[in-house]
Amino acid sequence: MRSRVIKMIATAVTVAVLLLGIPSVVIGGILVWQSEENQVRSHAQSLANTVERRIHDGESVDESLLRRWVDPKGKGNSSHVTVSLPNAPSVVAGEGLSNPNLSSTVVTSSGVVVRWETSAKSAILKVLTLSLVLATGMIASLLAGWWLALRGSRQISAPLIYLAAQAEQIGSGQVRASVKPSGIEEIDLVQAELVRTGERMAARLAAERQFAANASHQLRTPLTALSMRLEEIELFAETDDLRKEARVCLEQVERLTGVINDLLNATKQTGAQKEAVDVLEVFNQQREEWEEAFNQAGRELVFTDEAAQPVLADRSVLAQVLATLIENSLRYGGGTTRVVCRAGSSSRGVFIVVSDEGQGVREELEDLIFDQGVSGHGSSGIGLPLARDLMATVGGRLELTNPRPAEFTISLAALPKSLAPDIVMPKGAVVSVGRRRRRF
């Protein structure tokens, strides 16, 4: 946008300067040349009048008279005069001239012919001087035009950049983001519309979340009661067929409860705020949550932090995505489940790999595993798509890097070394103040 504004303004200034400057140079040169010609013609006419008067008075016309006209101050003026008399020889004064020169011939009523010639170097010098002055003015005008174009482009592009930032904020979930008015009416109109759009989005999101919360509450209560009744039927059933049917119904109720939880989590999804997250702390939290379940299943859950580097992410989002992958590995995988954090080839990336030793993803589901509603084991098919979308909100990526055995990779941005906590706040004495500790 800025480059286009600069080009348009600079083009307009250049065209205007050229349209006005070039004719000014040409017309100015012509006027200067004509002024010099008129001056020579005036000298010749004045000399002819003097000669005519002296002849009428009976006075002589000699070379000394002409020299006083050609060089009145005795400085050696570069002019040449020839006076042709009717009944006398011609009188000549001045130096011989070479081209280019200016000349004028005047014939009086008594037959006197006066021819005045002078060097054109002075006229050419004046024309060149005028052209140089006008060309300098044109260049100065072009430079001023470019400077105004740069300044004007900044005044126009800066509000547009802020407007794009506001749109980005609204797109990332900060629906009440605002920017100061720019003073440009059209841009301010768009900005005001963005503010109204953000307010409408905020109202709709609030309504959706309220609806999801109400629906979840209204559905969970009867589902919990239904689960308890089915468990009682399964416990006190007298026949195996009845217990089997009760167990199947209980599994369907649990599946429906899981679907409601996934949908509720999807409605809560907003633009997550990135921060420096210690991967090892998230690993420890996940170990405490899932280790007992893996032990009951006779399997092993191993966490390894090889990168030992903080990442830029949202702690709750990263924990939820890891929980989804670990839960899927527990349900549908086999053998040892490994969660490994590795540093990328550059210092700007970190990868978290979740893998197991099970049968993996079937071939026909490899390209559909992250599609909504796709599942190879009869589940809701919401967990993995939701996990991928949550990763995208923090600038990360979730991929299936190996189908058999299953291997999922989370790609995250590493915390720059310049922002490492030990650099931003060097280690020092730890002072305890009540329940808080501050590092100085």
mmCIF file with all atom_site columns, N, CA, C and O in Angstrom, residues 87-137:
data_model
loop_
_atom_site.group_PDB
_atom_site.id
_atom_site.type_symbol
_atom_site.label_atom_id
_atom_site.label_alt_id
_atom_site.label_comp_id
_atom_site.label_asym_id
_atom_site.label_entity_id
_atom_site.label_seq_id
_atom_site.pdbx_PDB_ins_code
_atom_site.Cartn_x
_atom_site.Cartn_y
_atom_site.Cartn_z
_atom_site.occupancy
_atom_site.B_iso_or_equiv
_atom_site.pdbx_formal_charge
_atom_site.auth_seq_id
_atom_site.auth_comp_id
_atom_site.auth_asym_id
_atom_site.auth_atom_id
_atom_site.pdbx_PDB_model_num
ATOM 1   N N  . ASN A 1 87  ? 26.352 58.653 -50.776 1.00 0.00 ? 87  ASN A N  1
ATOM 2   C CA . ASN A 1 87  ? 27.333 59.200 -51.713 1.00 0.00 ? 87  ASN A CA 1
ATOM 3   C C  . ASN A 1 87  ? 28.724 59.205 -51.112 1.00 0.00 ? 87  ASN A C  1
ATOM 4   O O  . ASN A 1 87  ? 29.534 60.103 -51.403 1.00 0.00 ? 87  ASN A O  1
ATOM 5   N N  . ALA A 1 88  ? 28.996 58.251 -50.227 1.00 0.00 ? 88  ALA A N  1
ATOM 6   C CA . ALA A 1 88  ? 30.319 58.212 -49.574 1.00 0.00 ? 88  ALA A CA 1
ATOM 7   C C  . ALA A 1 88  ? 30.662 56.761 -49.278 1.00 0.00 ? 88  ALA A C  1
ATOM 8   O O  . ALA A 1 88  ? 29.788 55.879 -49.261 1.00 0.00 ? 88  ALA A O  1
ATOM 9   N N  . PRO A 1 89  ? 31.934 56.510 -49.032 1.00 0.00 ? 89  PRO A N  1
ATOM 10  C CA . PRO A 1 89  ? 32.310 55.128 -48.712 1.00 0.00 ? 89  PRO A CA 1
ATOM 11  C C  . PRO A 1 89  ? 31.750 54.688 -47.358 1.00 0.00 ? 89  PRO A C  1
ATOM 12  O O  . PRO A 1 89  ? 31.448 55.505 -46.491 1.00 0.00 ? 89  PRO A O  1
ATOM 13  N N  . SER A 1 90  ? 31.642 53.395 -47.195 1.00 0.00 ? 90  SER A N  1
ATOM 14  C CA . SER A 1 90  ? 31.120 52.835 -45.940 1.00 0.00 ? 90  SER A CA 1
ATOM 15  C C  . SER A 1 90  ? 32.098 53.046 -44.798 1.00 0.00 ? 90  SER A C  1
ATOM 16  O O  . SER A 1 90  ? 33.327 53.042 -44.987 1.00 0.00 ? 90  SER A O  1
ATOM 17  N N  . VAL A 1 91  ? 31.564 53.249 -43.618 1.00 0.00 ? 91  VAL A N  1
ATOM 18  C CA . VAL A 1 91  ? 32.367 53.432 -42.397 1.00 0.00 ? 91  VAL A CA 1
ATOM 19  C C  . VAL A 1 91  ? 32.182 52.186 -41.541 1.00 0.00 ? 91  VAL A C  1
ATOM 20  O O  . VAL A 1 91  ? 31.046 51.747 -41.287 1.00 0.00 ? 91  VAL A O  1
ATOM 21  N N  . VAL A 1 92  ? 33.301 51.646 -41.096 1.00 0.00 ? 92  VAL A N  1
ATOM 22  C CA . VAL A 1 92  ? 33.279 50.392 -40.315 1.00 0.00 ? 92  VAL A CA 1
ATOM 23  C C  . VAL A 1 92  ? 33.970 50.631 -38.981 1.00 0.00 ? 92  VAL A C  1
ATOM 24  O O  . VAL A 1 92  ? 35.010 51.312 -38.923 1.00 0.00 ? 92  VAL A O  1
ATOM 25  N N  . ALA A 1 93  ? 33.430 50.026 -37.915 1.00 0.00 ? 93  ALA A N  1
ATOM 26  C CA . ALA A 1 93  ? 34.041 50.112 -36.594 1.00 0.00 ? 93  ALA A CA 1
ATOM 27  C C  . ALA A 1 93  ? 33.808 48.789 -35.854 1.00 0.00 ? 93  ALA A C  1
ATOM 28  O O  . ALA A 1 93  ? 32.820 48.083 -36.085 1.00 0.00 ? 93  ALA A O  1
ATOM 29  N N  . GLY A 1 94  ? 34.698 48.462 -34.959 1.00 0.00 ? 94  GLY A N  1
ATOM 30  C CA . GLY A 1 94  ? 34.567 47.235 -34.174 1.00 0.00 ? 94  GLY A CA 1
ATOM 31  C C  . GLY A 1 94  ? 35.377 46.093 -34.732 1.00 0.00 ? 94  GLY A C  1
ATOM 32  O O  . GLY A 1 94  ? 36.000 46.198 -35.795 1.00 0.00 ? 94  GLY A O  1
ATOM 33  N N  . GLU A 1 95  ? 35.401 45.008 -33.970 1.00 0.00 ? 95  GLU A N  1
ATOM 34  C CA . GLU A 1 95  ? 36.184 43.835 -34.327 1.00 0.00 ? 95  GLU A CA 1
ATOM 35  C C  . GLU A 1 95  ? 35.368 42.890 -35.212 1.00 0.00 ? 95  GLU A C  1
ATOM 36  O O  . GLU A 1 95  ? 34.149 42.866 -35.166 1.00 0.00 ? 95  GLU A O  1
ATOM 37  N N  . GLY A 1 96  ? 36.105 42.106 -36.011 1.00 0.00 ? 96  GLY A N  1
ATOM 38  C CA . GLY A 1 96  ? 35.418 41.096 -36.793 1.00 0.00 ? 96  GLY A CA 1
ATOM 39  C C  . GLY A 1 96  ? 34.896 39.980 -35.900 1.00 0.00 ? 96  GLY A C  1
ATOM 40  O O  . GLY A 1 96  ? 35.528 39.580 -34.913 1.00 0.00 ? 96  GLY A O  1
ATOM 41  N N  . LEU A 1 97  ? 33.753 39.472 -36.224 1.00 0.00 ? 97  LEU A N  1
ATOM 42  C CA . LEU A 1 97  ? 33.087 38.462 -35.396 1.00 0.00 ? 97  LEU A CA 1
ATOM 43  C C  . LEU A 1 97  ? 32.999 37.135 -36.126 1.00 0.00 ? 97  LEU A C  1
ATOM 44  O O  . LEU A 1 97  ? 32.957 37.077 -37.355 1.00 0.00 ? 97  LEU A O  1
ATOM 45  N N  . SER A 1 98  ? 32.956 36.091 -35.360 1.00 0.00 ? 98  SER A N  1
ATOM 46  C CA . SER A 1 98  ? 32.735 34.745 -35.890 1.00 0.00 ? 98  SER A CA 1
ATOM 47  C C  . SER A 1 98  ? 31.402 34.234 -35.374 1.00 0.00 ? 98  SER A C  1
ATOM 48  O O  . SER A 1 98  ? 30.900 34.676 -34.336 1.00 0.00 ? 98  SER A O  1
ATOM 49  N N  . ASN A 1 99  ? 30.819 33.317 -36.110 1.00 0.00 ? 99  ASN A N  1
ATOM 50  C CA . ASN A 1 99  ? 29.545 32.747 -35.686 1.00 0.00 ? 99  ASN A CA 1
ATOM 51  C C  . ASN A 1 99  ? 29.707 32.020 -34.344 1.00 0.00 ? 99  ASN A C  1
ATOM 52  O O  . ASN A 1 99  ? 30.763 31.447 -34.051 1.00 0.00 ? 99  ASN A O  1
ATOM 53  N N  . PRO A 1 100 ? 28.651 31.986 -33.511 1.00 0.00 ? 100 PRO A N  1
ATOM 54  C CA . PRO A 1 100 ? 27.332 32.582 -33.755 1.00 0.00 ? 100 PRO A CA 1
ATOM 55  C C  . PRO A 1 100 ? 27.300 34.049 -33.353 1.00 0.00 ? 100 PRO A C  1
ATOM 56  O O  . PRO A 1 100 ? 28.045 34.471 -32.472 1.00 0.00 ? 100 PRO A O  1
ATOM 57  N N  . ASN A 1 101 ? 26.457 34.826 -33.998 1.00 0.00 ? 101 ASN A N  1
ATOM 58  C CA . ASN A 1 101 ? 26.306 36.232 -33.660 1.00 0.00 ? 101 ASN A CA 1
ATOM 59  C C  . ASN A 1 101 ? 24.875 36.663 -33.922 1.00 0.00 ? 101 ASN A C  1
ATOM 60  O O  . ASN A 1 101 ? 24.098 35.971 -34.560 1.00 0.00 ? 101 ASN A O  1
ATOM 61  N N  . LEU A 1 102 ? 24.571 37.846 -33.375 1.00 0.00 ? 102 LEU A N  1
ATOM 62  C CA . LEU A 1 102 ? 23.274 38.480 -33.571 1.00 0.00 ? 102 LEU A CA 1
ATOM 63  C C  . LEU A 1 102 ? 23.480 39.710 -34.451 1.00 0.00 ? 102 LEU A C  1
ATOM 64  O O  . LEU A 1 102 ? 24.452 40.456 -34.272 1.00 0.00 ? 102 LEU A O  1
ATOM 65  N N  . SER A 1 103 ? 22.574 39.948 -35.370 1.00 0.00 ? 103 SER A N  1
ATOM 66  C CA . SER A 1 103 ? 22.725 41.099 -36.277 1.00 0.00 ? 103 SER A CA 1
ATOM 67  C C  . SER A 1 103 ? 21.377 41.732 -36.545 1.00 0.00 ? 103 SER A C  1
ATOM 68  O O  . SER A 1 103 ? 20.327 41.086 -36.436 1.00 0.00 ? 103 SER A O  1
ATOM 69  N N  . SER A 1 104 ? 21.440 43.036 -36.905 1.00 0.00 ? 104 SER A N  1
ATOM 70  C CA . SER A 1 104 ? 20.234 43.784 -37.258 1.00 0.00 ? 104 SER A CA 1
ATOM 71  C C  . SER A 1 104 ? 20.617 44.834 -38.291 1.00 0.00 ? 104 SER A C  1
ATOM 72  O O  . SER A 1 104 ? 21.651 45.506 -38.157 1.00 0.00 ? 104 SER A O  1
ATOM 73  N N  . THR A 1 105 ? 19.807 45.017 -39.319 1.00 0.00 ? 105 THR A N  1
ATOM 74  C CA . THR A 1 105 ? 20.047 45.990 -40.387 1.00 0.00 ? 105 THR A CA 1
ATOM 75  C C  . THR A 1 105 ? 18.896 46.967 -40.441 1.00 0.00 ? 105 THR A C  1
ATOM 76  O O  . THR A 1 105 ? 17.718 46.555 -40.455 1.00 0.00 ? 105 THR A O  1
ATOM 77  N N  . VAL A 1 106 ? 19.247 48.282 -40.440 1.00 0.00 ? 106 VAL A N  1
ATOM 78  C CA . VAL A 1 106 ? 18.244 49.343 -40.462 1.00 0.00 ? 106 VAL A CA 1
ATOM 79  C C  . VAL A 1 106 ? 18.528 50.234 -41.668 1.00 0.00 ? 106 VAL A C  1
ATOM 80  O O  . VAL A 1 106 ? 19.675 50.678 -41.873 1.00 0.00 ? 106 VAL A O  1
ATOM 81  N N  . VAL A 1 107 ? 17.527 50.532 -42.469 1.00 0.00 ? 107 VAL A N  1
ATOM 82  C CA . VAL A 1 107 ? 17.645 51.419 -43.640 1.00 0.00 ? 107 VAL A CA 1
ATOM 83  C C  . VAL A 1 107 ? 16.810 52.663 -43.367 1.00 0.00 ? 107 VAL A C  1
ATOM 84  O O  . VAL A 1 107 ? 15.602 52.564 -43.102 1.00 0.00 ? 107 VAL A O  1
ATOM 85  N N  . THR A 1 108 ? 17.466 53.843 -43.440 1.00 0.00 ? 108 THR A N  1
ATOM 86  C CA . THR A 1 108 ? 16.756 55.092 -43.174 1.00 0.00 ? 108 THR A CA 1
ATOM 87  C C  . THR A 1 108 ? 16.091 55.606 -44.453 1.00 0.00 ? 108 THR A C  1
ATOM 88  O O  . THR A 1 108 ? 16.297 55.082 -45.552 1.00 0.00 ? 108 THR A O  1
ATOM 89  N N  . SER A 1 109 ? 15.342 56.684 -44.323 1.00 0.00 ? 109 SER A N  1
ATOM 90  C CA . SER A 1 109 ? 14.638 57.260 -45.470 1.00 0.00 ? 109 SER A CA 1
ATOM 91  C C  . SER A 1 109 ? 15.575 57.911 -46.479 1.00 0.00 ? 109 SER A C  1
ATOM 92  O O  . SER A 1 109 ? 15.243 58.038 -47.658 1.00 0.00 ? 109 SER A O  1
ATOM 93  N N  . SER A 1 110 ? 16.791 58.326 -46.029 1.00 0.00 ? 110 SER A N  1
ATOM 94  C CA . SER A 1 110 ? 17.740 58.974 -46.927 1.00 0.00 ? 110 SER A CA 1
ATOM 95  C C  . SER A 1 110 ? 18.674 57.974 -47.592 1.00 0.00 ? 110 SER A C  1
ATOM 96  O O  . SER A 1 110 ? 19.618 58.342 -48.272 1.00 0.00 ? 110 SER A O  1
ATOM 97  N N  . GLY A 1 111 ? 18.467 56.678 -47.340 1.00 0.00 ? 111 GLY A N  1
ATOM 98  C CA . GLY A 1 111 ? 19.273 55.645 -47.964 1.00 0.00 ? 111 GLY A CA 1
ATOM 99  C C  . GLY A 1 111 ? 20.467 55.183 -47.161 1.00 0.00 ? 111 GLY A C  1
ATOM 100 O O  . GLY A 1 111 ? 21.306 54.421 -47.647 1.00 0.00 ? 111 GLY A O  1
ATOM 101 N N  . VAL A 1 112 ? 20.573 55.612 -45.900 1.00 0.00 ? 112 VAL A N  1
ATOM 102 C CA . VAL A 1 112 ? 21.660 55.152 -45.032 1.00 0.00 ? 112 VAL A CA 1
ATOM 103 C C  . VAL A 1 112 ? 21.331 53.745 -44.545 1.00 0.00 ? 112 VAL A C  1
ATOM 104 O O  . VAL A 1 112 ? 20.212 53.485 -44.060 1.00 0.00 ? 112 VAL A O  1
ATOM 105 N N  . VAL A 1 113 ? 22.320 52.860 -44.658 1.00 0.00 ? 113 VAL A N  1
ATOM 106 C CA . VAL A 1 113 ? 22.140 51.474 -44.207 1.00 0.00 ? 113 VAL A CA 1
ATOM 107 C C  . VAL A 1 113 ? 23.082 51.223 -43.039 1.00 0.00 ? 113 VAL A C  1
ATOM 108 O O  . VAL A 1 113 ? 24.310 51.377 -43.180 1.00 0.00 ? 113 VAL A O  1
ATOM 109 N N  . VAL A 1 114 ? 22.485 50.859 -41.887 1.00 0.00 ? 114 VAL A N  1
ATOM 110 C CA . VAL A 1 114 ? 23.278 50.557 -40.681 1.00 0.00 ? 114 VAL A CA 1
ATOM 111 C C  . VAL A 1 114 ? 23.124 49.073 -40.364 1.00 0.00 ? 114 VAL A C  1
ATOM 112 O O  . VAL A 1 114 ? 21.990 48.584 -40.185 1.00 0.00 ? 114 VAL A O  1
ATOM 113 N N  . ARG A 1 115 ? 24.263 48.389 -40.283 1.00 0.00 ? 115 ARG A N  1
ATOM 114 C CA . ARG A 1 115 ? 24.253 46.956 -39.919 1.00 0.00 ? 115 ARG A CA 1
ATOM 115 C C  . ARG A 1 115 ? 25.053 46.783 -38.632 1.00 0.00 ? 115 ARG A C  1
ATOM 116 O O  . ARG A 1 115 ? 26.241 47.084 -38.585 1.00 0.00 ? 115 ARG A O  1
ATOM 117 N N  . TRP A 1 116 ? 24.327 46.288 -37.606 1.00 0.00 ? 116 TRP A N  1
ATOM 118 C CA . TRP A 1 116 ? 24.952 46.098 -36.280 1.00 0.00 ? 116 TRP A CA 1
ATOM 119 C C  . TRP A 1 116 ? 25.060 44.598 -36.037 1.00 0.00 ? 116 TRP A C  1
ATOM 120 O O  . TRP A 1 116 ? 24.078 43.871 -36.113 1.00 0.00 ? 116 TRP A O  1
ATOM 121 N N  . GLU A 1 117 ? 26.244 44.128 -35.706 1.00 0.00 ? 117 GLU A N  1
ATOM 122 C CA . GLU A 1 117 ? 26.501 42.723 -35.390 1.00 0.00 ? 117 GLU A CA 1
ATOM 123 C C  . GLU A 1 117 ? 27.173 42.638 -34.028 1.00 0.00 ? 117 GLU A C  1
ATOM 124 O O  . GLU A 1 117 ? 28.061 43.449 -33.724 1.00 0.00 ? 117 GLU A O  1
ATOM 125 N N  . THR A 1 118 ? 26.751 41.689 -33.270 1.00 0.00 ? 118 THR A N  1
ATOM 126 C CA . THR A 1 118 ? 27.361 41.481 -31.959 1.00 0.00 ? 118 THR A CA 1
ATOM 127 C C  . THR A 1 118 ? 27.438 39.981 -31.678 1.00 0.00 ? 118 THR A C  1
ATOM 128 O O  . THR A 1 118 ? 26.669 39.182 -32.236 1.00 0.00 ? 118 THR A O  1
ATOM 129 N N  . SER A 1 119 ? 28.361 39.579 -30.808 1.00 0.00 ? 119 SER A N  1
ATOM 130 C CA . SER A 1 119 ? 28.549 38.164 -30.497 1.00 0.00 ? 119 SER A CA 1
ATOM 131 C C  . SER A 1 119 ? 27.334 37.613 -29.740 1.00 0.00 ? 119 SER A C  1
ATOM 132 O O  . SER A 1 119 ? 26.759 38.284 -28.873 1.00 0.00 ? 119 SER A O  1
ATOM 133 N N  . ALA A 1 120 ? 26.944 36.374 -30.098 1.00 0.00 ? 120 ALA A N  1
ATOM 134 C CA . ALA A 1 120 ? 25.803 35.726 -29.433 1.00 0.00 ? 120 ALA A CA 1
ATOM 135 C C  . ALA A 1 120 ? 26.202 34.943 -28.192 1.00 0.00 ? 120 ALA A C  1
ATOM 136 O O  . ALA A 1 120 ? 25.349 34.299 -27.579 1.00 0.00 ? 120 ALA A O  1
ATOM 137 N N  . LYS A 1 121 ? 27.472 35.005 -27.814 1.00 0.00 ? 121 LYS A N  1
ATOM 138 C CA . LYS A 1 121 ? 27.912 34.225 -26.646 1.00 0.00 ? 121 LYS A CA 1
ATOM 139 C C  . LYS A 1 121 ? 27.207 34.685 -25.377 1.00 0.00 ? 121 LYS A C  1
ATOM 140 O O  . LYS A 1 121 ? 26.834 33.870 -24.529 1.00 0.00 ? 121 LYS A O  1
ATOM 141 N N  . SER A 1 122 ? 27.043 36.005 -25.239 1.00 0.00 ? 122 SER A N  1
ATOM 142 C CA . SER A 1 122 ? 26.361 36.513 -24.050 1.00 0.00 ? 122 SER A CA 1
ATOM 143 C C  . SER A 1 122 ? 24.920 36.028 -23.990 1.00 0.00 ? 122 SER A C  1
ATOM 144 O O  . SER A 1 122 ? 24.423 35.617 -22.936 1.00 0.00 ? 122 SER A O  1
ATOM 145 N N  . ALA A 1 123 ? 24.227 36.048 -25.158 1.00 0.00 ? 123 ALA A N  1
ATOM 146 C CA . ALA A 1 123 ? 22.841 35.574 -25.181 1.00 0.00 ? 123 ALA A CA 1
ATOM 147 C C  . ALA A 1 123 ? 22.760 34.085 -24.876 1.00 0.00 ? 123 ALA A C  1
ATOM 148 O O  . ALA A 1 123 ? 21.870 33.627 -24.137 1.00 0.00 ? 123 ALA A O  1
ATOM 149 N N  . ILE A 1 124 ? 23.680 33.311 -25.456 1.00 0.00 ? 124 ILE A N  1
ATOM 150 C CA . ILE A 1 124 ? 23.696 31.865 -25.182 1.00 0.00 ? 124 ILE A CA 1
ATOM 151 C C  . ILE A 1 124 ? 23.960 31.600 -23.708 1.00 0.00 ? 124 ILE A C  1
ATOM 152 O O  . ILE A 1 124 ? 23.340 30.715 -23.087 1.00 0.00 ? 124 ILE A O  1
ATOM 153 N N  . LEU A 1 125 ? 24.891 32.385 -23.109 1.00 0.00 ? 125 LEU A N  1
ATOM 154 C CA . LEU A 1 125 ? 25.189 32.209 -21.690 1.00 0.00 ? 125 LEU A CA 1
ATOM 155 C C  . LEU A 1 125 ? 23.963 32.506 -20.829 1.00 0.00 ? 125 LEU A C  1
ATOM 156 O O  . LEU A 1 125 ? 23.678 31.793 -19.866 1.00 0.00 ? 125 LEU A O  1
ATOM 157 N N  . LYS A 1 126 ? 23.222 33.561 -21.186 1.00 0.00 ? 126 LYS A N  1
ATOM 158 C CA . LYS A 1 126 ? 22.015 33.878 -20.428 1.00 0.00 ? 126 LYS A CA 1
ATOM 159 C C  . LYS A 1 126 ? 20.959 32.778 -20.569 1.00 0.00 ? 126 LYS A C  1
ATOM 160 O O  . LYS A 1 126 ? 20.272 32.425 -19.611 1.00 0.00 ? 126 LYS A O  1
ATOM 161 N N  . VAL A 1 127 ? 20.829 32.240 -21.800 1.00 0.00 ? 127 VAL A N  1
ATOM 162 C CA . VAL A 1 127 ? 19.866 31.150 -22.005 1.00 0.00 ? 127 VAL A CA 1
ATOM 163 C C  . VAL A 1 127 ? 20.253 29.928 -21.180 1.00 0.00 ? 127 VAL A C  1
ATOM 164 O O  . VAL A 1 127 ? 19.404 29.288 -20.539 1.00 0.00 ? 127 VAL A O  1
ATOM 165 N N  . LEU A 1 128 ? 21.555 29.591 -21.196 1.00 0.00 ? 128 LEU A N  1
ATOM 166 C CA . LEU A 1 128 ? 22.011 28.438 -20.414 1.00 0.00 ? 128 LEU A CA 1
ATOM 167 C C  . LEU A 1 128 ? 21.820 28.673 -18.921 1.00 0.00 ? 128 LEU A C  1
ATOM 168 O O  . LEU A 1 128 ? 21.451 27.759 -18.178 1.00 0.00 ? 128 LEU A O  1
ATOM 169 N N  . THR A 1 129 ? 22.095 29.902 -18.480 1.00 0.00 ? 129 THR A N  1
ATOM 170 C CA . THR A 1 129 ? 21.917 30.209 -17.058 1.00 0.00 ? 129 THR A CA 1
ATOM 171 C C  . THR A 1 129 ? 20.458 30.056 -16.648 1.00 0.00 ? 129 THR A C  1
ATOM 172 O O  . THR A 1 129 ? 20.130 29.470 -15.604 1.00 0.00 ? 129 THR A O  1
ATOM 173 N N  . LEU A 1 130 ? 19.565 30.609 -17.490 1.00 0.00 ? 130 LEU A N  1
ATOM 174 C CA . LEU A 1 130 ? 18.142 30.479 -17.190 1.00 0.00 ? 130 LEU A CA 1
ATOM 175 C C  . LEU A 1 130 ? 17.706 29.012 -17.191 1.00 0.00 ? 130 LEU A C  1
ATOM 176 O O  . LEU A 1 130 ? 16.953 28.565 -16.311 1.00 0.00 ? 130 LEU A O  1
ATOM 177 N N  . SER A 1 131 ? 18.186 28.234 -18.159 1.00 0.00 ? 131 SER A N  1
ATOM 178 C CA . SER A 1 131 ? 17.834 26.813 -18.217 1.00 0.00 ? 131 SER A CA 1
ATOM 179 C C  . SER A 1 131 ? 18.346 26.074 -16.992 1.00 0.00 ? 131 SER A C  1
ATOM 180 O O  . SER A 1 131 ? 17.656 25.207 -16.432 1.00 0.00 ? 131 SER A O  1
ATOM 181 N N  . LEU A 1 132 ? 19.573 26.415 -16.555 1.00 0.00 ? 132 LEU A N  1
ATOM 182 C CA . LEU A 1 132 ? 20.130 25.759 -15.368 1.00 0.00 ? 132 LEU A CA 1
ATOM 183 C C  . LEU A 1 132 ? 19.314 26.093 -14.124 1.00 0.00 ? 132 LEU A C  1
ATOM 184 O O  . LEU A 1 132 ? 19.051 25.219 -13.286 1.00 0.00 ? 132 LEU A O  1
ATOM 185 N N  . VAL A 1 133 ? 18.903 27.360 -14.010 1.00 0.00 ? 133 VAL A N  1
ATOM 186 C CA . VAL A 1 133 ? 18.103 27.762 -12.855 1.00 0.00 ? 133 VAL A CA 1
ATOM 187 C C  . VAL A 1 133 ? 16.761 27.020 -12.853 1.00 0.00 ? 133 VAL A C  1
ATOM 188 O O  . VAL A 1 133 ? 16.306 26.495 -11.824 1.00 0.00 ? 133 VAL A O  1
ATOM 189 N N  . LEU A 1 134 ? 16.126 26.964 -14.035 1.00 0.00 ? 134 LEU A N  1
ATOM 190 C CA . LEU A 1 134 ? 14.844 26.263 -14.114 1.00 0.00 ? 134 LEU A CA 1
ATOM 191 C C  . LEU A 1 134 ? 15.007 24.767 -13.872 1.00 0.00 ? 134 LEU A C  1
ATOM 192 O O  . LEU A 1 134 ? 14.161 24.139 -13.211 1.00 0.00 ? 134 LEU A O  1
ATOM 193 N N  . ALA A 1 135 ? 16.088 24.169 -14.397 1.00 0.00 ? 135 ALA A N  1
ATOM 194 C CA . ALA A 1 135 ? 16.329 22.739 -14.159 1.00 0.00 ? 135 ALA A CA 1
ATOM 195 C C  . ALA A 1 135 ? 16.574 22.465 -12.685 1.00 0.00 ? 135 ALA A C  1
ATOM 196 O O  . ALA A 1 135 ? 16.091 21.463 -12.129 1.00 0.00 ? 135 ALA A O  1
ATOM 197 N N  . THR A 1 136 ? 17.317 23.370 -12.027 1.00 0.00 ? 136 THR A N  1
ATOM 198 C CA . THR A 1 136 ? 17.534 23.215 -10.577 1.00 0.00 ? 136 THR A CA 1
ATOM 199 C C  . THR A 1 136 ? 16.217 23.281 -9.823  1.00 0.00 ? 136 THR A C  1
ATOM 200 O O  . THR A 1 136 ? 15.961 22.519 -8.886  1.00 0.00 ? 136 THR A O  1
ATOM 201 N N  . GLY A 1 137 ? 15.350 24.210 -10.253 1.00 0.00 ? 137 GLY A N  1
ATOM 202 C CA . GLY A 1 137 ? 14.036 24.296 -9.622  1.00 0.00 ? 137 GLY A CA 1
ATOM 203 C C  . GLY A 1 137 ? 13.208 23.046 -9.848  1.00 0.00 ? 137 GLY A C  1
ATOM 204 O O  . GLY A 1 137 ? 12.481 22.590 -8.956  1.00 0.00 ? 137 GLY A O  1
#
